[in-house]
XYZ file of C-alpha atoms in Angstrom:
230
model
C -19.335 -4.871 13.366
C -20.214 -3.332 16.729
C -18.373 0.001 16.759
C -19.398 0.737 20.334
C -17.657 -2.478 21.371
C -14.563 -1.451 19.408
C -14.339 1.780 21.395
C -15.110 -0.088 24.619
C -12.347 -2.599 23.922
C -9.966 0.303 23.251
C -10.787 1.825 26.641
C -10.318 -1.576 28.260
C -6.906 -1.835 26.615
C -5.985 1.518 28.127
C -7.567 0.736 31.502
C -4.772 0.679 34.035
C -2.430 1.870 31.283
C -3.625 5.455 30.848
C -0.535 6.868 32.544
C 1.711 4.901 30.213
C -0.340 5.817 27.133
C -0.592 9.467 28.172
C 3.182 9.590 28.538
C 3.482 8.459 24.929
C 0.918 11.111 24.041
C 3.001 13.646 25.956
C 6.093 12.715 23.937
C 4.089 13.266 20.762
C 2.721 16.565 22.122
C 6.152 17.902 23.079
C 7.496 17.237 19.593
C 4.359 18.395 17.782
C 3.668 21.560 19.782
C 7.285 22.437 20.494
C 8.283 22.036 16.874
C 5.280 24.111 15.809
C 6.316 26.986 18.050
C 9.967 26.821 16.972
C 9.072 26.592 13.267
C 6.750 29.599 13.459
C 9.101 31.635 15.639
C 12.310 31.101 13.689
C 10.963 30.607 10.181
C 12.565 27.186 9.780
C 13.305 26.327 6.141
C 11.194 23.732 4.340
C 13.878 21.019 4.372
C 14.308 21.196 8.131
C 10.543 21.341 8.616
C 10.096 18.222 6.487
C 12.704 16.348 8.528
C 10.955 17.380 11.718
C 7.599 16.259 10.348
C 9.204 12.934 9.429
C 10.265 12.474 13.053
C 6.753 13.279 14.259
C 5.321 10.708 11.838
C 7.762 8.092 13.127
C 6.488 8.791 16.644
C 2.860 8.389 15.574
C 3.618 5.026 13.982
C 5.593 3.938 17.048
C 2.707 4.773 19.386
C 0.285 2.697 17.328
C 2.679 -0.263 17.166
C 3.363 -0.044 20.916
C -0.393 -0.138 21.633
C -0.742 -3.106 19.301
C 2.052 -4.916 21.142
C 0.223 -4.190 24.405
C -2.988 -5.605 22.965
C -1.116 -8.728 21.871
C -0.054 -9.245 25.473
C 3.607 -8.397 25.045
C 5.388 -7.103 28.172
C 4.832 -3.401 28.695
C 7.944 -1.237 28.780
C 8.438 2.407 29.608
C 6.641 4.784 27.250
C 9.702 5.823 25.267
C 11.150 2.310 25.354
C 7.788 0.942 24.217
C 7.755 3.201 21.176
C 11.375 2.528 20.198
C 11.055 -1.208 20.857
C 7.911 -1.413 18.717
C 9.769 0.294 15.870
C 12.978 -1.725 16.144
C 13.567 -3.741 13.011
C 10.309 -2.535 11.485
C 10.631 1.182 10.855
C 11.924 0.893 7.313
C 9.181 -1.369 5.983
C 6.337 -0.120 8.175
C 7.305 3.514 7.608
C 7.534 2.958 3.857
C 4.100 1.350 3.912
C 2.679 4.337 5.767
C 4.174 6.873 3.379
C 3.434 5.035 0.130
C -0.186 4.536 1.241
C -0.351 8.264 2.057
C 1.021 9.123 -1.399
C -1.518 6.873 -3.119
C -4.277 8.393 -1.022
C -3.080 11.894 -1.854
C -3.105 11.108 -5.576
C -6.683 9.859 -5.338
C -7.636 12.957 -3.362
C -6.379 15.118 -6.238
C -9.305 13.805 -8.259
C -12.051 14.488 -5.729
C -12.457 14.468 -1.961
C -14.748 11.435 -1.910
C -12.341 9.085 -3.776
C -9.603 10.268 -1.404
C -11.691 9.387 1.656
C -12.591 5.988 0.183
C -8.951 5.152 -0.491
C -7.901 6.419 2.949
C -10.263 3.843 4.437
C -9.051 1.173 2.003
C -5.387 1.647 2.935
C -5.987 2.183 6.668
C -4.844 -1.283 7.792
C -1.636 -1.459 5.756
C 0.850 -0.521 8.484
C -0.487 -3.039 11.025
C -0.628 -5.713 8.341
C 3.020 -5.046 7.538
C 3.912 -5.278 11.233
C 2.180 -8.661 11.469
C 4.069 -9.973 8.451
C 7.392 -8.802 9.912
C 6.608 -10.384 13.298
C 5.875 -13.687 11.549
C 9.134 -13.484 9.614
C 7.330 -13.081 6.302
C 8.657 -10.924 3.487
C 6.038 -8.873 1.670
C 6.394 -5.726 -0.371
C 4.802 -2.426 0.510
C 2.355 -2.758 -2.366
C 1.384 -6.248 -1.238
C 0.555 -4.916 2.241
C -1.473 -2.078 0.738
C -3.331 -4.502 -1.546
C -4.011 -6.767 1.416
C -5.418 -3.800 3.314
C -7.655 -2.917 0.381
C -8.951 -6.485 0.243
C -9.465 -6.600 4.005
C -11.487 -3.378 3.864
C -13.833 -4.585 1.109
C -17.302 -4.081 2.548
C -15.912 -2.205 5.566
C -14.958 1.216 4.203
C -18.257 2.848 5.170
C -18.030 1.187 8.564
C -14.521 2.539 9.149
C -15.590 6.014 8.060
C -18.459 5.794 10.558
C -15.950 4.801 13.237
C -13.962 7.941 12.454
C -17.146 10.024 12.730
C -17.855 8.563 16.175
C -14.515 10.034 17.243
C -15.420 13.472 15.867
C -16.475 14.832 19.259
C -13.115 13.857 20.754
C -11.326 15.443 17.802
C -13.252 18.704 18.083
C -12.517 18.814 21.809
C -8.849 18.240 20.952
C -8.989 21.268 18.612
C -10.948 23.502 20.972
C -8.099 24.761 23.158
C -5.715 25.764 20.325
C -8.579 27.495 18.517
C -9.431 29.482 21.647
C -5.787 30.471 22.087
C -5.563 31.432 18.417
C -8.684 33.593 18.735
C -7.648 35.281 21.987
C -4.061 35.977 20.927
C -4.796 37.106 17.359
C -2.640 34.497 15.633
C 0.063 34.005 18.255
C 2.520 31.187 17.612
C 1.652 29.872 21.081
C -1.582 28.311 19.822
C 0.518 25.214 19.099
C 0.760 24.630 22.840
C -3.013 24.269 22.957
C -2.847 20.840 21.374
C -2.312 19.378 24.839
C -5.434 17.272 24.300
C -3.239 15.040 22.135
C -1.892 13.520 25.354
C -5.206 11.700 25.801
C -6.890 11.837 22.412
C -4.056 10.426 20.336
C -3.433 7.197 22.314
C -7.188 6.589 22.511
C -7.692 6.975 18.749
C -4.721 4.724 18.034
C -6.094 2.125 20.472
C -9.440 2.275 18.657
C -7.648 1.630 15.369
C -5.782 -1.323 16.870
C -8.995 -2.884 18.181
C -10.743 -2.361 14.875
C -7.900 -4.100 13.079
C -8.048 -7.037 15.483
C -11.820 -7.310 14.982
C -11.305 -7.376 11.211
C -8.738 -10.160 11.548
C -11.082 -12.180 13.766
C -13.889 -11.724 11.268
C -11.653 -13.006 8.482
C -10.859 -16.110 10.553
C -14.565 -16.814 11.086
C -15.375 -16.303 7.396
C -12.503 -18.620 6.423
C -13.706 -21.320 8.835
C -17.240 -21.129 7.470
C -15.903 -21.383 3.929
C -13.900 -24.481 4.881
C -17.014 -26.105 6.379
C -18.920 -25.523 3.135
């Protein structure tokens, strides 16, 4: 699979929509950075912190689903409306898929780092697969979606890991500002505000993931057609 084309298609998806996508990134940044500052400043207890992290995770899933809806040609709404609309009627099953896949991945990672990375790649398509099933009115369990993701990623795990590595420069740039603030302020809680790069980086990475998923689906269609011809 041409990974350069995947990233190009992601930029094309965002072309003319960067303001909209950046607004979603800004929403994520406000919650992520603001919550980080508040948690560090007021020593928020673990229960409250976990609830806040849950909300942030919901936002991350919503941004990805909203970008997928955009790629599917669905009418674009306001940034916040796009996120909430993408989640409507799906959050329970899609969110459960995300968290169960993360738990499985974490259990594998307890063994060694490499098995954890392999399983992360294997389970990477589960949430979008679940969204597709819901949109088609199909009922599948979380484990079925995760198994389907694992099957879809057979022969593609190294490729997906390479795709993540191609985004490493963007990720390091995203980390640069908070690290500079942390260094200059000797551990100040305000380093959380340095994650402003999330406004651009996060929607772009999610768009890349969406386009990779669509390319995988198209490849499956081609393989199925060739099998039928044989």
